XYZ file of N, CA, C and O in Angstrom:
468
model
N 10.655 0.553 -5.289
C 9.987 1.349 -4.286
C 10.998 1.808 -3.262
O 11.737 0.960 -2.762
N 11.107 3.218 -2.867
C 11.595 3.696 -2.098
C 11.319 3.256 -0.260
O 11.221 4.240 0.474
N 11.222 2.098 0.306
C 10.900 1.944 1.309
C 10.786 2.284 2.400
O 9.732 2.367 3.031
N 12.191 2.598 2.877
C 12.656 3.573 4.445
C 13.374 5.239 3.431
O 14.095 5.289 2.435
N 12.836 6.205 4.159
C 13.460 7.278 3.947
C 14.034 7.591 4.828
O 13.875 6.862 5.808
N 15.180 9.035 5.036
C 15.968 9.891 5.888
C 15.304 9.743 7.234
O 16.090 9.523 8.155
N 14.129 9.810 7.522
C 13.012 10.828 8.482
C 13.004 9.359 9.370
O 12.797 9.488 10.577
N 13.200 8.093 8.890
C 12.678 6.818 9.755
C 13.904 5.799 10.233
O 14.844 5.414 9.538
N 13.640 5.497 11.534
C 14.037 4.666 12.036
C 14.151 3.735 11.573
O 13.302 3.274 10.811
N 15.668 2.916 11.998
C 15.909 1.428 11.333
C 15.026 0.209 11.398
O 14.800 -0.768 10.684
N 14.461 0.876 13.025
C 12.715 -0.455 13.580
C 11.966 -0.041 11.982
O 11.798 -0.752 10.991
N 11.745 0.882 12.141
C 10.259 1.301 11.100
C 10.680 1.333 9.765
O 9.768 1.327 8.939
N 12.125 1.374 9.231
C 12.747 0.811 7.954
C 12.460 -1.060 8.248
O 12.227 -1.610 7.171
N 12.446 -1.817 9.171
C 12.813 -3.064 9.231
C 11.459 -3.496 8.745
O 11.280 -4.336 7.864
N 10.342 -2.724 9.520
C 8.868 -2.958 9.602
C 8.259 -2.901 8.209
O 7.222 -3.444 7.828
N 8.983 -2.247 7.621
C 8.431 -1.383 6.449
C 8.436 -2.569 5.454
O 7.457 -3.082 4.912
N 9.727 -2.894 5.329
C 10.178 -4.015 4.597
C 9.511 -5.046 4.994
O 8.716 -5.532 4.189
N 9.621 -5.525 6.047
C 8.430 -6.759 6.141
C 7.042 -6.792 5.797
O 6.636 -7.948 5.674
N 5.872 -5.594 5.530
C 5.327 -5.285 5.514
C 4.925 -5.499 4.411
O 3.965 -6.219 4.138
N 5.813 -4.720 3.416
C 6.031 -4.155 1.605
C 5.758 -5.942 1.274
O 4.773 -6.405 0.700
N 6.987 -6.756 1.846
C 6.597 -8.319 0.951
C 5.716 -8.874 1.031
O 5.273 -9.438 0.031
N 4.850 -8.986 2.677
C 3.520 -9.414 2.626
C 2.417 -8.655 1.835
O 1.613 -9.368 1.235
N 2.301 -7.614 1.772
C 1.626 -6.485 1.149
C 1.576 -6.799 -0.526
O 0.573 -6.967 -1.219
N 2.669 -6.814 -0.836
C 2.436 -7.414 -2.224
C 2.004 -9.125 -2.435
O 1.395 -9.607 -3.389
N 2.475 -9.755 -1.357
C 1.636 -11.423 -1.759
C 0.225 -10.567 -1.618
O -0.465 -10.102 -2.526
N 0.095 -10.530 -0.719
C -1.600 -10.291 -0.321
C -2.274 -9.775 -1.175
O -3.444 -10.131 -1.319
N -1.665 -8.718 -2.031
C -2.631 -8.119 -3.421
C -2.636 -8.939 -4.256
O -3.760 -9.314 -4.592
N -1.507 -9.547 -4.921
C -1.081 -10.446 -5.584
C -1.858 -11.879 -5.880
O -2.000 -12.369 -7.001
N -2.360 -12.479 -4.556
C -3.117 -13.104 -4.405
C -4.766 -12.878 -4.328
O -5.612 -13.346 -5.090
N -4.929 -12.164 -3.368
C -6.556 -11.175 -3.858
C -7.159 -12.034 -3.481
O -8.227 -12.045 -4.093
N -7.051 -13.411 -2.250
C -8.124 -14.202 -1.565
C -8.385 -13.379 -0.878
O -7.557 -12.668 -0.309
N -10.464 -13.226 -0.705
C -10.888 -13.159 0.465
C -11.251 -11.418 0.008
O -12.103 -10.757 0.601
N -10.518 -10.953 -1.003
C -10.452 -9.375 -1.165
C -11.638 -9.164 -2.127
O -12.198 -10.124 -2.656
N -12.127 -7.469 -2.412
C -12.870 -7.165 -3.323
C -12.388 -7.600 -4.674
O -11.207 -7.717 -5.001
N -13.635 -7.868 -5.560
C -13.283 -8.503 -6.867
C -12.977 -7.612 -7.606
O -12.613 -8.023 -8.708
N -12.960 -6.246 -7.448
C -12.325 -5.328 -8.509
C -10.801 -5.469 -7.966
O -10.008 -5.008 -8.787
N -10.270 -5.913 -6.962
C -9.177 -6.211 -7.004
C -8.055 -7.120 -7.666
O -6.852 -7.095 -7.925
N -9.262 -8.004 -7.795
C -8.650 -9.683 -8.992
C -8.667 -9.197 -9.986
O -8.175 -9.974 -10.804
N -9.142 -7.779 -10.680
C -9.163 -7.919 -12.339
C -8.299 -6.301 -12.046
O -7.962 -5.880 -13.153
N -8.064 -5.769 -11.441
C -6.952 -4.435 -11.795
C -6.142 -4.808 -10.773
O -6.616 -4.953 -9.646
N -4.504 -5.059 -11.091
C -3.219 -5.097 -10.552
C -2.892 -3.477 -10.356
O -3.165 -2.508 -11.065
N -2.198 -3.599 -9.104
C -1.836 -2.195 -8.085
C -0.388 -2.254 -7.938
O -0.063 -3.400 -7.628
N 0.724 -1.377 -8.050
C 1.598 -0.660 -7.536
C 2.186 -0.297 -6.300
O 2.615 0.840 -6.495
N 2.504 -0.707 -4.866
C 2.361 0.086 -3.974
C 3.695 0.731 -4.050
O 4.610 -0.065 -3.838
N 4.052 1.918 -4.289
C 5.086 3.157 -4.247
C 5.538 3.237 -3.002
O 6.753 3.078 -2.882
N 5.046 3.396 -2.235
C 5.267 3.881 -0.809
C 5.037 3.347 0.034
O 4.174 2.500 -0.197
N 5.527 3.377 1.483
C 4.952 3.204 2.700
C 5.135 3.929 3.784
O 6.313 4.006 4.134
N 4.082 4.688 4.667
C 5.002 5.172 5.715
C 4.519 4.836 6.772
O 3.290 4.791 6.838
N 5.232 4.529 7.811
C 4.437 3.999 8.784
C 5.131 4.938 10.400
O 6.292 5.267 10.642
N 3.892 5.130 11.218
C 4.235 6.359 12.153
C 5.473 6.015 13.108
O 5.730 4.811 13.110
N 6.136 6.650 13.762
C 7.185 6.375 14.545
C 6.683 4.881 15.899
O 7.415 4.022 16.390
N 5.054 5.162 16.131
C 5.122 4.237 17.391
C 4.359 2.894 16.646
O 3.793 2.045 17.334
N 4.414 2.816 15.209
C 3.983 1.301 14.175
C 2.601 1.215 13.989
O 2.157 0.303 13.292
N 1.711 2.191 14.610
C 0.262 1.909 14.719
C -0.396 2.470 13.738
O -1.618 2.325 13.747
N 0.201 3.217 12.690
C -1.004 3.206 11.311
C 0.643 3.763 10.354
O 1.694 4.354 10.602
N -0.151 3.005 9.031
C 0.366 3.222 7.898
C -0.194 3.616 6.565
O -1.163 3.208 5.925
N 0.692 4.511 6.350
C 0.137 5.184 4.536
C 0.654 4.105 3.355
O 1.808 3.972 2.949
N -0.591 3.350 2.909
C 0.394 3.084 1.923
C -0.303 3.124 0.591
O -1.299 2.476 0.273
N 0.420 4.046 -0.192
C 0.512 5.273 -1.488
C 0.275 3.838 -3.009
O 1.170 3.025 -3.244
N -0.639 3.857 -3.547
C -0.413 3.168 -4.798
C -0.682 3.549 -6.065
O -1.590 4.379 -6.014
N -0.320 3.339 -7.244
C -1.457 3.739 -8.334
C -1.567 2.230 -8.805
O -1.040 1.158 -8.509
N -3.042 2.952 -10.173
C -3.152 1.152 -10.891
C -2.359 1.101 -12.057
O -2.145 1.988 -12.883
N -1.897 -0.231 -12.003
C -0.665 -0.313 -12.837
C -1.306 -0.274 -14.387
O -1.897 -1.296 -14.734
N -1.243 0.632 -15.167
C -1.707 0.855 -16.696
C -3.045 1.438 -16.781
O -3.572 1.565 -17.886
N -3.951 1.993 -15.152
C -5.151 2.702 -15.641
C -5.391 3.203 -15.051
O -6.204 2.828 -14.206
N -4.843 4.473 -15.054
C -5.432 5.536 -14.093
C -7.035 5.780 -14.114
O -7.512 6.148 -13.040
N -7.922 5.621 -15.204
C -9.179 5.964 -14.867
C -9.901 5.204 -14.117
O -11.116 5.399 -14.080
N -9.264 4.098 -13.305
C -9.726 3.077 -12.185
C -9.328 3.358 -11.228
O -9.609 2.536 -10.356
N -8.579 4.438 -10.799
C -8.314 4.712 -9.393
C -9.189 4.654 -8.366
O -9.162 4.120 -7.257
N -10.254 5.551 -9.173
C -11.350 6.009 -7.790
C -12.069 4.707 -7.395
O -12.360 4.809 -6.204
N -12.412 3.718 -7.812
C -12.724 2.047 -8.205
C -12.082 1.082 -7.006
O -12.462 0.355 -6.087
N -10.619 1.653 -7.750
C -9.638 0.315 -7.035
C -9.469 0.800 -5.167
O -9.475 0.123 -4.139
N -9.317 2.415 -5.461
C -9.391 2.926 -4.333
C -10.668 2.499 -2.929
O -10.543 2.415 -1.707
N -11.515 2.365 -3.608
C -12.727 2.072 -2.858
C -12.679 0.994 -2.489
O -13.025 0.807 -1.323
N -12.225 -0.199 -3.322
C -11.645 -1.305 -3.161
C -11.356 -1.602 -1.917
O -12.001 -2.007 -0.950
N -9.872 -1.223 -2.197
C -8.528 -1.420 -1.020
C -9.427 -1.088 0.652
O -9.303 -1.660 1.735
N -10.298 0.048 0.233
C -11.013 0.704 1.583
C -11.400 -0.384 2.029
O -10.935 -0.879 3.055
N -12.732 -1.163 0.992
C -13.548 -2.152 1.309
C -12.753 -3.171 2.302
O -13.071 -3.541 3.432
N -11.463 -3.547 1.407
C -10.719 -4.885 1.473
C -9.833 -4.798 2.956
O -9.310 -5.721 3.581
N -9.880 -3.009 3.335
C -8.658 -3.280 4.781
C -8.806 -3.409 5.917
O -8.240 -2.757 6.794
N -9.987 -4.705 6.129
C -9.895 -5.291 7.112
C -9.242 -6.660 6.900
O -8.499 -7.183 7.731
N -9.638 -7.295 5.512
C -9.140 -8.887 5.241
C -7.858 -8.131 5.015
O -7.192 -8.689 5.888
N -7.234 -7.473 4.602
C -5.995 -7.305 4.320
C -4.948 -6.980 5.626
O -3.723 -7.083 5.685
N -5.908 -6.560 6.612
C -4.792 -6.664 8.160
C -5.137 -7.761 8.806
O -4.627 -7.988 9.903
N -6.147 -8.714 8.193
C -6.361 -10.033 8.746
C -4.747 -11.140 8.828
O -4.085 -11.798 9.631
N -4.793 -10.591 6.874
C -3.918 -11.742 6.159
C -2.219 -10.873 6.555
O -1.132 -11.346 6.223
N -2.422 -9.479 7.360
C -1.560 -9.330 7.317
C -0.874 -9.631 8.620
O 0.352 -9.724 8.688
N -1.681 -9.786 9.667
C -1.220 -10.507 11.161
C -0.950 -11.500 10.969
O -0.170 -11.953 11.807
N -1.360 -12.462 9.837
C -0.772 -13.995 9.824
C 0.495 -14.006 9.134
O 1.208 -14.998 9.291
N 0.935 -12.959 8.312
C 2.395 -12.996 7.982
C 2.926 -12.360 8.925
O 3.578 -13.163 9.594
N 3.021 -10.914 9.507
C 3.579 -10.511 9.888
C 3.683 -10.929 11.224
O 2.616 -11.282 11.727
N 4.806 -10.989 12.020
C 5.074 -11.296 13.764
C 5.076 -9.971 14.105
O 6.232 -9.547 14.129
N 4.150 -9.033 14.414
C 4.122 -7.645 15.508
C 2.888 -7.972 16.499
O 1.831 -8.584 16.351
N 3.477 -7.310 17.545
C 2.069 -6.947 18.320
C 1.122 -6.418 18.218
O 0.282 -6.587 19.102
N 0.891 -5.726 17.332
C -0.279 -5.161 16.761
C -0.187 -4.471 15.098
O 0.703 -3.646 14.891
N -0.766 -4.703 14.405
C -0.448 -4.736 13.121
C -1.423 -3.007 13.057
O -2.495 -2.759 13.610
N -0.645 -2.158 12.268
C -1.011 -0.847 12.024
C -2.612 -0.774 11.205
O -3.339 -1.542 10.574
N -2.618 0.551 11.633
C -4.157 0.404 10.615
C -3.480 0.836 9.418
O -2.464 1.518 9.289
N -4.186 0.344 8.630
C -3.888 0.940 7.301
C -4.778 1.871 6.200
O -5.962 1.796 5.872
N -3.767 2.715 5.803
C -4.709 4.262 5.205
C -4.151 3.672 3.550
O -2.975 3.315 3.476
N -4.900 3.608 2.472
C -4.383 3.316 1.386
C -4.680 4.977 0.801
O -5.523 5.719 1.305
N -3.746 5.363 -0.415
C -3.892 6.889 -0.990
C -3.204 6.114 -2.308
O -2.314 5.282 -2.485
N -4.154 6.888 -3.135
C -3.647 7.444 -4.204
C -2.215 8.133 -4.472
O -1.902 9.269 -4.115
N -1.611 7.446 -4.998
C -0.240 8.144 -5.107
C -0.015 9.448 -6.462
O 0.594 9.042 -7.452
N -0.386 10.609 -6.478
C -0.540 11.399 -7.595
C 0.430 11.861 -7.959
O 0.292 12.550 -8.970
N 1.849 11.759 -7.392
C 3.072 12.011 -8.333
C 3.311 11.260 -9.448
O 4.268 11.754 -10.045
N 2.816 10.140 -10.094
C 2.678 9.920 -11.342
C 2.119 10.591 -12.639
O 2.593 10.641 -13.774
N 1.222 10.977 -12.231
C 0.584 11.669 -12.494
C 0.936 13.280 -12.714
O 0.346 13.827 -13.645
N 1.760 13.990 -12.004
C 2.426 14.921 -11.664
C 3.731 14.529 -12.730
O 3.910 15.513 -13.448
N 4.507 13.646 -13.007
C 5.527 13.263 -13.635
C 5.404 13.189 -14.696
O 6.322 13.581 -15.415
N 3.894 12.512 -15.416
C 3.729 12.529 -16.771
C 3.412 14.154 -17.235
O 3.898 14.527 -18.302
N 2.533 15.188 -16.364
C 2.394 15.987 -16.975
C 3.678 16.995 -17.331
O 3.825 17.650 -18.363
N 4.546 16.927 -16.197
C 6.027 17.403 -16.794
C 6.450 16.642 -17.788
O 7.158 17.252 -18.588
N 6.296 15.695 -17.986
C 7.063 15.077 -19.121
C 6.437 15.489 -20.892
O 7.022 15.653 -21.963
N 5.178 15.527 -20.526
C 4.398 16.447 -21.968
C 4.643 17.864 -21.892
O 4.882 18.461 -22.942
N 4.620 18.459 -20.850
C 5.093 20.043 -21.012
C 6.739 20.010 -21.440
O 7.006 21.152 -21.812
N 7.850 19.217 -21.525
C 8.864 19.002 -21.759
C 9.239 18.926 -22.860
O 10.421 18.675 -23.093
């Protein structure tokens, strides 16, 4: 995963990264989360998080099924309050960002170049 890009600060590269490792225990684990989460494993591609730390994009697909997106997506919605619960107890910030989960559709975009190819 591409973590910090050009456009971000070394704070919000530092944040990012701390973020990304709890972010993956927390799916990984799936206490406390929606149960379509325990049976489809997620991807997170991306993260971006705004210059002043208070909300973040973070971009996923499902790992081997895209026709569960719209599913898992609803999910993550359901799940992002326990998921900035579990994420104030890892993370040390003063206020932990809201979080926007998206569909990441450049996969999607990549395979179809790759069949027109």
């Amino acid at each position: 995963m591409d973590s910090v890009n050009s456009t971000q600060s070394r704070r919000q590269g530092r944040v990012i990264s701390l973020i990304n490792i709890a972010l993956s225990d927390i799916l990984n684990n799936s206490r406390g989360l929606d149960m379509v989460l325990l049976d489809n494993k997620i991807t997170i591609t991306k993260l971006d998080i705004s210059p002043d730390l208070r909300s973040l994009n973070c971009y996923f697909v499902p790992f081997g099924m895209q026709q569960m997106q719209s599913k898992i997506e609803a999910a993550l919605i359901k799940s992002t309050p326990e998921i900035r619960k579990q994420l104030a107890q890892k993370v040390q910030m003063r206020r932990v960002p809201e979080i926007k989960f998206l569909y990441d559709a450049g996969y999607d975009n990549q395979s179809e170049v790759e069949k027109l190819l």
